[in-house]
């Protein structure tokens, strides 16, 4: 009877997976078409003109940084699950890009875990999903640290001093929680799965994951800051200023609930909020660097991941 139930569960999940293989690509293509070609707040002709005027070396830089970004994320994913479900670099890369495709469909990119788990053995999917959250949590902490520094240096919006104090305490608490993850013990029955997953990581591995998250953060922050500097979004401000202005943008995009329907809208409006007080006459250009980085760091990997999802096989063993 138990074996029959397991077979039925596998059959149900296999059916869901096959439906998702075709629903996800169609959904993503329709939404991207609507956002880029039918959006009232986004001028495609203006954006295309900026792309034409951008020198070739910028495209080389963007391609290299995007490869570094997702290459580092692939290594982080390999590191997190190698003790119980080792993946070759090629499969880990496919897993990560599949996660990028699925992540756009749910708020806070929570669908990322579902996409990645297609390449994980069925018996390890819960552990892999929980450790994937640990990897995302390390990335969030890096974003919060640089975002707080950005708010102090750039001050894109007016805020009370207790905002920075509260944020600092939150970050410190988050870092301590991250550091003590391997030592946390749960007493409730329903938390046993979490406890089991946490025994698979060590502080040494957590430090490695955090280091990779830092390098990854810099790999997508630097091209954005350089492009913002190139387009003069903060008038005559230094590259140093643009660096922390972009960290503010990433912070605000991260803490704002978003998924594929609102993602591009946020990428259009948040840069205007951050840069408008420095150069109010340049608001039509504020979103251009972010959208260029979005195409190379999100759109292209997402479309690649969509193709991978379409031709992947449901894995049970």
C-alpha positions as a printed Julia matrix, in Angstrom:
317×3 Matrix{Float64}:
  0.0    0.0     0.0
  2.83   2.38    0.89
  4.64   1.61   -2.37
  1.43   2.23   -4.31
  1.07   5.65   -2.65
  4.67   6.54   -3.54
  4.09   5.55   -7.18
  0.94   7.7    -7.28
  2.82  10.67   -5.74
  5.59  10.34   -8.34
  3.01  10.18  -11.12
  1.3   13.36   -9.86
  4.59  15.26   -9.58
  5.67  14.05  -13.02
  2.4   15.35  -14.49
  2.82  18.72  -12.77
  6.39  18.92  -14.02
  5.36  18.22  -17.62
  2.62  20.85  -17.51
  5.05  23.38  -16.01
  7.55  22.68  -18.81
  5.19  24.34  -21.27
  3.25  26.76  -19.09
  6.37  28.51  -17.73
  7.96  29.32  -21.15
  4.69  30.63  -22.62
  3.95  32.69  -19.5
  7.43  34.23  -19.36
  7.46  35.11  -23.08
  4.02  36.76  -22.87
  4.92  38.81  -19.8
  8.3   39.92  -21.18
  6.58  40.93  -24.42
  4.07  42.98  -22.46
  6.75  44.62  -20.31
  9.18  45.51  -23.1
  6.83  46.16  -26.02
  3.55  47.22  -24.42
  4.61  49.02  -21.26
  3.39  52.66  -21.05
  6.31  53.59  -18.75
  9.09  52.07  -20.84
 10.21  53.6   -24.14
 11.61  50.79  -26.28
 12.77  53.16  -29.05
 14.65  55.34  -26.56
 16.21  52.28  -24.96
 17.26  50.84  -28.33
 18.91  54.14  -29.23
 20.99  54.02  -26.03
 22.01  50.44  -26.82
 23.17  51.44  -30.3
 25.3   54.26  -28.93
 26.96  52.08  -26.27
 30.55  51.12  -27.28
 31.35  47.46  -27.93
 33.61  47.12  -24.87
 30.61  47.64  -22.61
 28.9   44.58  -24.06
 32.05  42.55  -23.5
 32.17  43.73  -19.88
 28.48  42.91  -19.37
 28.87  39.42  -20.83
 31.95  38.7   -18.71
 30.31  39.98  -15.5
 27.15  37.98  -16.19
 29.18  34.8   -16.7
 31.09  35.5   -13.49
 27.85  36.2   -11.62
 26.1   32.96  -12.58
 29.34  30.99  -12.5
 29.8   31.98   -8.86
 26.18  31.13   -8.08
 26.71  27.72   -9.67
 29.8   27.09   -7.5
 27.83  28.15   -4.42
 25.03  25.73   -5.3
 27.54  22.92   -5.86
 29.17  23.65   -2.51
 25.88  23.63   -0.6
 24.7   20.21   -1.82
 27.92  18.35   -2.66
 27.91  16.27    0.57
 24.65  14.5    -0.31
 23.9   15.23   -3.99
 27.07  16.14   -5.91
 26.45  17.68   -9.33
 28.8   18.21  -12.24
 29.38  21.87  -13.07
 27.24  21.52  -16.22
 24.27  20.09  -14.31
 24.69  22.59  -11.48
 24.72  25.4   -14.05
 21.56  24.04  -15.69
 19.95  23.73  -12.25
 20.73  27.35  -11.36
 19.45  28.74  -14.67
 16.28  26.66  -14.39
 15.8   28.27  -11.0
 16.22  31.72  -12.58
 13.41  30.93  -15.03
 10.97  29.65  -12.41
 11.96  32.27   -9.82
 10.32  35.08  -11.76
  6.85  33.62  -11.27
  6.59  33.96   -7.47
  7.19  36.89   -5.05
 10.71  37.29   -3.67
 11.87  34.77   -6.3
 10.77  31.87   -4.12
 10.15  29.8    -7.24
 13.93  29.55   -7.64
 14.04  26.52   -5.36
 11.45  24.65   -7.43
 13.45  25.14  -10.61
 16.71  24.01   -9.06
 15.26  20.87   -7.53
 14.57  19.36  -10.94
 18.24  18.33  -11.01
 18.31  16.94   -7.47
 17.47  13.36   -6.54
 14.0   12.99   -5.09
 15.17  11.82   -1.66
 17.44  14.88   -1.31
 15.08  17.61   -2.49
 13.99  18.81    0.94
 17.58  19.15    2.17
 18.63  20.82   -1.09
 15.7   23.24   -0.92
 16.5   24.24    2.66
 20.19  24.73    1.9
 19.3   26.76   -1.17
 17.48  29.1     1.22
 20.71  29.36    3.26
 22.55  30.41    0.09
 19.91  33.04   -0.7
 20.02  34.24    2.9
 23.77  34.87    2.65
 23.14  36.92   -0.5
 20.44  38.89    1.3
 22.81  39.73    4.17
 25.41  41.08    1.74
 22.73  43.19    0.04
 21.58  44.59    3.39
 25.13  45.46    4.52
 25.97  47.36    1.33
 22.47  48.83    1.18
 22.82  50.27    4.68
 26.19  51.79    3.74
 24.57  53.21    0.62
 21.75  54.83    2.59
 24.26  56.46    4.95
 26.47  57.8     2.14
 23.92  58.64   -0.57
 20.77  59.21    1.52
 18.39  58.8    -1.46
 15.32  59.48    0.68
 14.74  61.27    3.96
 14.74  58.94    6.93
 14.97  59.18   10.7
 18.21  58.18   12.43
 16.49  55.29   14.14
 16.01  53.7    10.71
 19.77  53.15   10.38
 20.03  52.04   14.0
 17.21  49.53   13.54
 18.65  48.3    10.26
 22.1   47.91   11.81
 20.7   45.86   14.69
 18.73  43.74   12.22
 21.84  43.05   10.16
 23.93  42.17   13.23
 21.2   39.81   14.42
 20.99  38.3    10.92
 24.76  37.75   10.76
 24.8   36.12   14.2
 21.91  33.89   13.22
 23.77  32.9    10.03
 26.99  32.16   11.95
 25.24  29.96   14.51
 23.07  28.05   12.01
 25.05  24.77   12.44
 24.61  24.98   16.23
 20.87  25.72   16.27
 18.75  22.97   17.8
 15.0   22.64   17.36
 12.71  20.93   19.85
  9.54  20.57   17.78
  8.7   17.48   15.76
  7.9   19.42   12.56
 11.36  21.06   12.58
 13.3   17.79   12.28
 13.71  18.28    8.53
 15.32  21.68    9.12
 17.56  20.22   11.81
 18.71  17.46    9.47
 19.54  19.94    6.71
 21.53  22.19    9.06
 23.72  19.27   10.13
 24.95  19.14    6.53
 26.67  22.54    6.75
 29.61  23.78    8.81
 30.89  27.22    9.72
 33.72  26.78    7.24
 31.19  26.12    4.49
 29.09  29.09    5.63
 32.13  31.36    5.35
 32.82  30.03    1.85
 29.19  30.6     0.85
 29.28  34.15    2.24
 32.54  34.88    0.39
 31.04  33.67   -2.88
 27.94  35.79   -2.22
 30.13  38.86   -1.73
 32.03  38.27   -4.98
 28.77  37.64   -6.78
 27.29  40.88   -5.42
 30.28  42.84   -6.71
 30.03  41.14  -10.11
 26.58  42.61  -10.78
 27.02  45.85   -8.82
 30.2   47.04  -10.6
 28.86  47.02  -14.2
 25.69  48.78  -13.02
 27.74  51.44  -11.19
 30.07  51.89  -14.18
 27.14  52.29  -16.58
 25.45  54.79  -14.23
 28.7   56.74  -14.1
 29.02  56.52  -17.89
 25.51  57.94  -18.4
 26.08  60.61  -15.73
 23.04  59.73  -13.65
 24.42  61.56  -10.61
 25.76  64.47  -12.67
 29.44  65.03  -11.73
 29.51  62.58   -8.82
 32.37  60.1    -8.54
 32.3   56.39   -9.32
 32.44  55.86   -5.55
 29.09  57.67   -5.21
 27.53  55.65   -8.04
 28.74  52.44   -6.4
 26.77  53.15   -3.22
 23.82  54.64   -5.11
 23.45  51.31   -6.93
 23.73  49.48   -3.6
 20.69  51.53   -2.48
 18.83  50.46   -5.61
 19.57  46.79   -4.97
 18.5   47.17   -1.36
 15.17  48.77   -2.28
 14.5   46.22   -5.03
 15.25  43.37   -2.62
 12.99  44.45    0.23
 10.09  45.36   -2.08
  7.75  42.44   -2.84
  8.03  41.66   -6.54
  7.61  39.0    -9.16
  7.6   39.0   -12.93
  4.58  41.32  -13.26
  6.15  44.05  -11.1
  9.87  43.34  -11.5
 10.47  45.62  -14.48
  8.24  48.36  -13.03
 10.48  48.44   -9.96
 13.59  48.54  -12.13
 12.17  51.6   -13.88
 11.03  53.57  -10.84
 13.56  52.86   -8.06
 16.61  54.27   -9.97
 14.61  57.48  -10.53
 14.01  57.75   -6.77
 17.71  57.23   -5.99
 19.26  59.47   -8.66
 16.64  62.2    -9.18
 17.8   64.35   -6.24
 21.29  64.57   -7.82
 20.22  65.16  -11.42
 16.45  65.81  -11.73
 16.75  66.75  -15.44
 18.09  63.29  -16.35
 15.14  61.16  -15.2
 14.58  59.72  -18.69
 18.02  58.09  -18.47
 17.83  56.81  -14.89
 16.44  53.41  -15.77
 18.74  52.73  -18.77
 21.78  51.25  -16.93
 19.56  49.05  -14.76
 17.64  47.73  -17.76
 20.86  46.97  -19.64
 22.18  45.04  -16.65
 18.77  43.36  -16.31
 18.94  42.05  -19.88
 22.39  40.51  -19.42
 22.05  39.37  -15.8
 18.41  38.28  -15.71
 16.62  38.2   -19.07
 19.21  36.19  -21.03
 19.83  33.68  -18.17
 16.05  33.43  -17.65
 15.43  32.61  -21.31
 18.29  30.11  -21.26
 16.81  28.55  -18.14
 13.41  28.39  -19.84
 14.89  26.37  -22.7
 16.56  24.05  -20.18
 13.23  23.55  -18.36
 11.49  22.71  -21.62
 13.9   19.93  -22.5
 14.7   18.58  -19.02
 13.49  15.2   -17.79
 11.78  14.66  -14.46
 14.31  13.11  -12.12
 13.25  10.66   -9.41
 16.57   8.93   -8.59
